[in-house]
Amino acid sequence: MALLKVKFDQKKRVKLAQGLWLMNWLSVLAGIILFSLGLFLKIELRKRSDVMNNSESHFVPNSLIGVGILSCVFNSLTGKICYDALDPAKYAKWKPWLKPYLAICVLFNVALFLVALCCFLLRGSLESTLAQGLKNGMKYYRDTDTPGRCFMKKTMDLLQIEFKCCGNSGFRDWFEIQWISNRYLDLSSKEVKDRIKSNVDGRYLVDGVPFSCCNPSSPRPCIQYQLTNNSAHYSYDHQTEELNLWLHGCRAALLSYYGSLMNSMGAATLLVWLFEVTITVGLRYLHTALEGVSNPEDPECETEGWLLEKSIPETWKAFLESLKKLGKGNQVEAEGADAGQAPEAG
């Protein structure tokens, strides 16, 4: 028994074809939007590629660009099919290809749904990428004279100013690395020598942060050095007073920014997916309704359209049987090839 059977007369078939034609061209616009969203996200990720550890984060924008292009191609073709469905002579050339084309459309809808899920689920991968990338960016902050790294200071400063953040997880991350180049240290000074000798790695560590960590909204002049030394500043207690620095880490700030972008794009992709599923279902009904027109000279006859020719359990059983037959056919071909090689060897 056919699943979700619907009766169609000529008027209904024409309305269905016209409605699908319009929906397909709207989906072409939706595909252009998906392509544009993927391109925008890719550009935004490339802007901060210096503080990202690998290229895995580009999987989502590349996927959006890919499904956007495929959406434009498939929906343009489906729109042409729906337009030709109004003319029996033109529809005849599409008729043998509609079943495999519908199968391809179903696979495309599955891929589109998976891309939408990836937009929501790749937050963890992005977080680890940002954590390692920001760590490297802070590590190379002082290398202003090293080729390939001389831009890192500017990158980190602009990043902290734009996103109102400081360090990787917080401003104290700067206490654990040497972010001042030896070029700007007086290595003959006793204080500098003592500070370098005070740790096993021989680094010049200070309880200070770069200027880009300062919050301009604070009424007090920025305190960026000796942050943990209360006696170094008048009326100051670093444990109780709200510091005039950005308190949030850049990893959380960037993750929030990119996370909100990907969540919005995931929601948009889900809407496009629902639209594509509706078009595929409508195309299936149009295909089966036109299949029922046995006499082309009587286009006004009433036909039936359905989603599946059999019930879901029967369709699944038939699918498994076809897979078994395919497997047996491959096995017979392999045995025949082995039997043919044996006499040749003799």
Coordinates of C-alpha atoms in Angstrom, one line a residue:
M1 CA 0.0 0.0 0.0
A2 CA 1.4 3.4 -1.0
L3 CA 2.4 5.8 1.8
L4 CA 0.6 9.2 2.1
K5 CA -1.4 8.8 -1.1
V6 CA -3.0 12.0 -2.6
K7 CA -5.3 12.3 -5.6
F8 CA -4.5 14.9 -8.3
D9 CA -6.5 16.2 -11.2
Q10 CA -4.9 18.3 -14.0
K11 CA -5.6 21.6 -12.1
K12 CA -3.8 20.3 -9.0
R13 CA -0.9 19.0 -11.0
V14 CA -0.4 22.3 -12.7
K15 CA -0.6 24.2 -9.4
L16 CA 1.9 21.8 -7.8
A17 CA 4.4 22.2 -10.7
Q18 CA 4.0 26.0 -10.6
G19 CA 4.4 26.2 -6.8
L20 CA 7.5 24.0 -6.9
W21 CA 9.0 26.1 -9.8
L22 CA 8.6 29.2 -7.6
M23 CA 10.0 27.4 -4.5
N24 CA 13.0 26.2 -6.4
W25 CA 14.0 29.7 -7.5
L26 CA 13.6 30.9 -3.9
S27 CA 15.9 28.1 -2.9
V28 CA 18.4 29.3 -5.4
L29 CA 18.4 32.6 -3.5
A30 CA 18.8 30.6 -0.2
G31 CA 21.8 28.8 -1.7
I32 CA 23.4 32.1 -2.6
I33 CA 22.8 33.2 1.0
L34 CA 24.4 30.0 2.4
F35 CA 27.4 30.6 0.0
S36 CA 27.7 34.2 1.2
L37 CA 27.5 33.1 4.9
G38 CA 30.2 30.5 4.4
L39 CA 32.4 33.1 2.6
F40 CA 31.9 35.6 5.4
L41 CA 32.8 33.1 8.1
K42 CA 35.9 32.0 6.1
I43 CA 37.1 35.6 5.8
E44 CA 36.5 36.2 9.6
L45 CA 38.5 33.1 10.4
R46 CA 41.3 34.0 8.1
K47 CA 41.6 37.4 9.8
R48 CA 42.6 35.6 13.0
S49 CA 44.3 32.6 11.4
D50 CA 47.6 33.7 13.2
V51 CA 46.0 32.8 16.6
M52 CA 44.5 29.5 15.4
N53 CA 46.5 26.4 15.6
N54 CA 45.3 24.6 12.5
S55 CA 42.9 24.7 9.5
E56 CA 40.2 22.4 11.0
S57 CA 38.1 25.4 11.9
H58 CA 37.6 26.1 8.2
F59 CA 35.6 22.9 7.8
V60 CA 32.3 24.7 8.5
P61 CA 32.7 27.6 6.1
N62 CA 34.0 25.3 3.4
S63 CA 31.0 23.1 3.9
L64 CA 28.6 26.1 3.8
I65 CA 30.2 27.3 0.5
G66 CA 29.9 23.8 -1.0
V67 CA 26.2 23.2 -0.1
G68 CA 25.4 26.7 -1.2
I69 CA 26.8 26.0 -4.7
L70 CA 25.1 22.6 -4.8
S71 CA 21.8 24.2 -3.7
C72 CA 21.9 26.7 -6.6
V73 CA 22.7 23.9 -9.1
F74 CA 20.1 21.4 -7.9
N75 CA 17.3 23.9 -7.5
S76 CA 18.0 25.5 -10.9
L77 CA 17.7 22.0 -12.4
T78 CA 14.6 21.1 -10.4
G79 CA 13.0 24.4 -11.4
K80 CA 13.6 23.5 -15.1
I81 CA 12.0 20.0 -14.5
C82 CA 8.9 21.5 -12.9
Y83 CA 8.6 24.0 -15.7
D84 CA 8.8 21.3 -18.3
A85 CA 6.3 19.1 -16.4
L86 CA 3.5 21.4 -17.7
D87 CA 4.3 20.2 -21.3
P88 CA 4.1 16.4 -21.8
A89 CA 6.5 16.5 -24.8
K90 CA 9.2 18.3 -22.8
Y91 CA 8.6 16.2 -19.6
A92 CA 9.2 12.9 -21.5
K93 CA 13.0 13.6 -21.7
W94 CA 13.2 14.0 -17.9
K95 CA 11.0 11.0 -17.1
P96 CA 13.8 8.3 -17.1
W97 CA 16.1 10.4 -14.9
L98 CA 13.7 11.5 -12.2
K99 CA 14.1 8.5 -9.8
P100 CA 17.9 8.7 -9.6
Y101 CA 17.7 12.4 -9.4
L102 CA 15.3 12.2 -6.5
A103 CA 17.8 9.8 -4.8
I104 CA 20.5 12.4 -5.3
C105 CA 18.3 15.1 -3.8
V106 CA 17.7 12.9 -0.7
L107 CA 21.5 12.5 -0.3
F108 CA 21.9 16.3 -0.7
N109 CA 19.3 16.9 2.0
V110 CA 21.2 14.5 4.4
A111 CA 24.4 16.4 3.7
L112 CA 22.7 19.7 4.3
F113 CA 21.4 18.5 7.6
L114 CA 24.8 17.3 8.7
V115 CA 26.4 20.7 7.8
A116 CA 23.7 22.4 10.0
L117 CA 24.6 20.0 12.9
C118 CA 28.3 20.8 12.4
C119 CA 27.6 24.5 12.8
F120 CA 26.3 23.7 16.3
L121 CA 28.7 20.9 17.3
L122 CA 32.2 22.1 16.3
R123 CA 32.5 24.6 19.2
G124 CA 34.8 22.2 21.1
S125 CA 37.2 21.9 18.2
L126 CA 37.3 25.6 17.8
E127 CA 38.0 26.1 21.5
S128 CA 41.1 23.8 21.4
T129 CA 42.3 25.5 18.2
L130 CA 42.0 28.9 19.8
A131 CA 43.6 27.9 23.1
Q132 CA 46.8 26.6 21.4
G133 CA 46.9 29.4 18.8
L134 CA 46.6 32.2 21.4
K135 CA 49.3 30.5 23.5
N136 CA 51.6 30.6 20.5
G137 CA 50.7 34.2 19.7
M138 CA 51.5 35.3 23.3
K139 CA 54.8 33.3 23.1
Y140 CA 55.9 35.1 20.0
Y141 CA 54.7 38.5 21.0
R142 CA 58.2 39.7 21.8
D143 CA 59.7 38.4 18.5
T144 CA 59.4 41.7 16.7
D145 CA 62.8 41.2 14.9
T146 CA 62.2 37.6 13.9
P147 CA 61.0 37.1 10.2
G148 CA 57.6 35.4 10.1
R149 CA 56.8 36.5 13.6
C150 CA 57.4 40.3 13.6
F151 CA 53.6 40.9 13.0
M152 CA 52.5 38.9 16.1
K153 CA 52.8 41.8 18.5
K154 CA 50.5 44.0 16.3
T155 CA 48.1 41.1 15.8
M156 CA 47.7 40.4 19.6
D157 CA 47.4 44.1 20.5
L158 CA 44.7 44.7 17.9
L159 CA 42.9 41.5 19.0
Q160 CA 42.9 42.5 22.6
I161 CA 41.7 46.0 21.8
E162 CA 38.9 44.9 19.4
F163 CA 37.5 42.1 21.6
K164 CA 38.2 43.8 24.9
C165 CA 40.1 40.8 26.3
C166 CA 43.5 40.1 27.8
G167 CA 45.6 37.0 27.6
N168 CA 44.4 33.5 26.8
S169 CA 42.2 32.7 29.8
G170 CA 42.9 36.0 31.6
F171 CA 45.4 38.7 32.2
R172 CA 47.5 36.5 34.5
D173 CA 48.6 34.4 31.5
W174 CA 51.0 37.3 30.6
F175 CA 52.8 36.7 34.0
E176 CA 53.9 33.2 32.8
I177 CA 55.7 34.2 29.6
Q178 CA 58.4 36.7 28.6
W179 CA 56.6 39.2 26.4
I180 CA 59.3 41.9 26.5
S181 CA 62.1 41.3 24.0
N182 CA 65.7 41.1 25.3
R183 CA 66.5 44.0 22.9
Y184 CA 64.7 46.4 25.2
L185 CA 66.2 45.0 28.5
D186 CA 69.2 46.5 30.2
L187 CA 71.0 43.2 30.7
S188 CA 73.8 45.0 32.7
S189 CA 71.2 46.0 35.3
K190 CA 71.2 44.0 38.6
E191 CA 67.4 43.9 38.8
V192 CA 67.1 42.5 35.3
K193 CA 69.8 39.9 36.0
D194 CA 68.2 38.8 39.3
R195 CA 64.8 38.5 37.6
I196 CA 66.2 36.4 34.8
K197 CA 68.1 34.1 37.3
S198 CA 65.0 33.7 39.4
N199 CA 63.5 31.1 37.1
V200 CA 65.1 27.9 35.7
D201 CA 64.2 28.9 32.0
G202 CA 66.2 32.1 32.3
R203 CA 63.2 34.3 31.2
Y204 CA 62.4 37.8 32.2
L205 CA 59.0 37.4 33.8
V206 CA 57.1 40.3 35.2
D207 CA 53.7 40.8 36.8
G208 CA 52.6 43.1 34.0
V209 CA 50.6 43.1 30.8
P210 CA 50.8 44.8 27.4
F211 CA 49.1 48.2 27.0
S212 CA 46.4 46.7 24.9
C213 CA 45.0 45.0 28.0
C214 CA 44.1 48.4 29.5
N215 CA 40.4 49.3 29.8
P216 CA 39.9 53.0 28.7
S217 CA 36.6 53.2 30.5
S218 CA 38.4 53.0 33.9
P219 CA 38.7 56.4 35.7
R220 CA 42.1 55.5 37.0
P221 CA 45.2 55.7 34.8
C222 CA 46.1 52.2 33.6
I223 CA 48.2 50.1 35.9
Q224 CA 49.9 47.6 33.7
Y225 CA 53.1 46.9 35.7
Q226 CA 53.6 45.5 39.2
L227 CA 50.0 44.4 39.3
T228 CA 50.5 42.3 42.3
N229 CA 52.6 44.8 44.3
N230 CA 50.2 46.9 46.4
S231 CA 53.0 49.1 47.7
A232 CA 54.0 50.2 44.2
H233 CA 50.8 52.2 43.7
Y234 CA 48.9 54.6 45.9
S235 CA 45.6 53.4 47.4
Y236 CA 45.8 50.1 45.6
D237 CA 44.9 46.5 46.5
H238 CA 45.0 44.1 43.6
Q239 CA 42.9 41.5 45.5
T240 CA 39.9 43.7 46.3
E241 CA 40.1 46.5 43.8
E242 CA 38.6 46.0 40.3
L243 CA 41.6 46.3 38.0
N244 CA 41.5 48.7 35.1
L245 CA 42.3 45.9 32.7
W246 CA 40.1 43.7 30.5
L247 CA 39.3 40.8 32.8
H248 CA 38.0 38.3 30.2
G249 CA 40.4 36.1 28.3
C250 CA 40.6 36.3 24.5
R251 CA 39.8 32.6 24.0
A252 CA 36.4 33.1 25.7
A253 CA 35.8 36.3 23.7
L254 CA 36.6 34.8 20.3
L255 CA 34.7 31.6 21.1
S256 CA 31.6 33.6 22.0
Y257 CA 32.0 35.7 18.8
Y258 CA 32.5 32.7 16.4
G259 CA 30.0 30.6 18.4
S260 CA 27.2 33.1 17.9
L261 CA 28.1 33.3 14.2
M262 CA 28.0 29.6 13.7
N263 CA 24.8 29.2 15.7
S264 CA 23.1 31.8 13.5
M265 CA 24.4 30.1 10.4
G266 CA 23.3 26.7 11.7
A267 CA 19.8 28.0 12.3
A268 CA 19.8 29.5 8.7
T269 CA 21.0 26.2 7.3
L270 CA 18.2 24.3 9.1
L271 CA 15.6 26.6 7.6
V272 CA 17.1 26.0 4.1
W273 CA 17.1 22.2 4.9
L274 CA 13.4 22.3 5.7
F275 CA 12.7 24.2 2.5
E276 CA 14.7 21.7 0.5
V277 CA 12.9 18.7 2.1
T278 CA 9.6 20.3 1.2
I279 CA 10.7 20.7 -2.4
T280 CA 11.9 17.1 -2.6
V281 CA 8.6 15.8 -1.2
G282 CA 6.7 18.0 -3.7
L283 CA 8.8 16.8 -6.6
R284 CA 8.2 13.1 -5.6
Y285 CA 4.4 13.8 -5.6
L286 CA 4.6 15.5 -9.0
H287 CA 6.7 12.6 -10.4
T288 CA 4.3 9.9 -9.2
A289 CA 1.2 11.9 -10.2
L290 CA 2.5 12.3 -13.7
E291 CA 3.5 8.7 -13.9
G292 CA -0.2 7.8 -13.5
V293 CA -1.1 9.7 -16.7
S294 CA -1.3 6.6 -18.9
N295 CA -2.9 8.4 -21.9
P296 CA -1.1 11.6 -22.9
E297 CA -4.2 12.5 -25.0
D298 CA -6.2 12.7 -21.9
P299 CA -4.3 15.1 -19.6
E300 CA -7.3 15.9 -17.5
C301 CA -7.6 12.5 -16.0
E302 CA -7.3 12.0 -12.3
T303 CA -4.2 10.3 -10.9
E304 CA -2.7 9.4 -7.6
G305 CA 0.6 10.6 -6.1
W306 CA 2.4 9.2 -3.2
L307 CA 5.6 9.5 -1.1
L308 CA 6.6 5.8 -1.1
E309 CA 5.2 3.1 -3.3
K310 CA 5.0 0.7 -0.3
S311 CA 4.9 1.1 3.5
I312 CA 8.0 2.0 5.4
P313 CA 8.7 -1.6 6.6
E314 CA 8.2 -3.0 3.1
T315 CA 10.4 -0.3 1.5
W316 CA 13.1 -1.0 4.0
K317 CA 12.8 -4.8 3.4
A318 CA 13.0 -4.3 -0.3
F319 CA 16.1 -2.1 0.1
L320 CA 17.9 -4.7 2.2
E321 CA 17.0 -7.4 -0.4
S322 CA 18.4 -5.3 -3.2
L323 CA 21.6 -4.8 -1.2
K324 CA 21.9 -8.6 -0.8
K325 CA 21.3 -9.2 -4.5
L326 CA 24.0 -6.7 -5.3
G327 CA 26.4 -8.4 -2.9
K328 CA 25.7 -11.9 -4.4
G329 CA 26.1 -10.5 -7.9
N330 CA 29.5 -9.1 -7.1
Q331 CA 30.5 -12.5 -5.5
V332 CA 29.4 -14.4 -8.6
E333 CA 31.4 -12.1 -10.8
A334 CA 34.5 -12.6 -8.6
E335 CA 34.1 -16.4 -8.7
G336 CA 33.7 -16.3 -12.5
A337 CA 36.9 -14.3 -12.9
D338 CA 38.8 -16.8 -10.7
A339 CA 37.5 -19.7 -12.7
G340 CA 38.5 -18.0 -16.0
Q341 CA 42.1 -17.4 -14.6
A342 CA 42.5 -21.1 -13.6
P343 CA 42.5 -22.6 -17.2
E344 CA 44.9 -19.9 -18.4
A345 CA 47.3 -20.8 -15.6
G346 CA 47.0 -24.5 -16.7

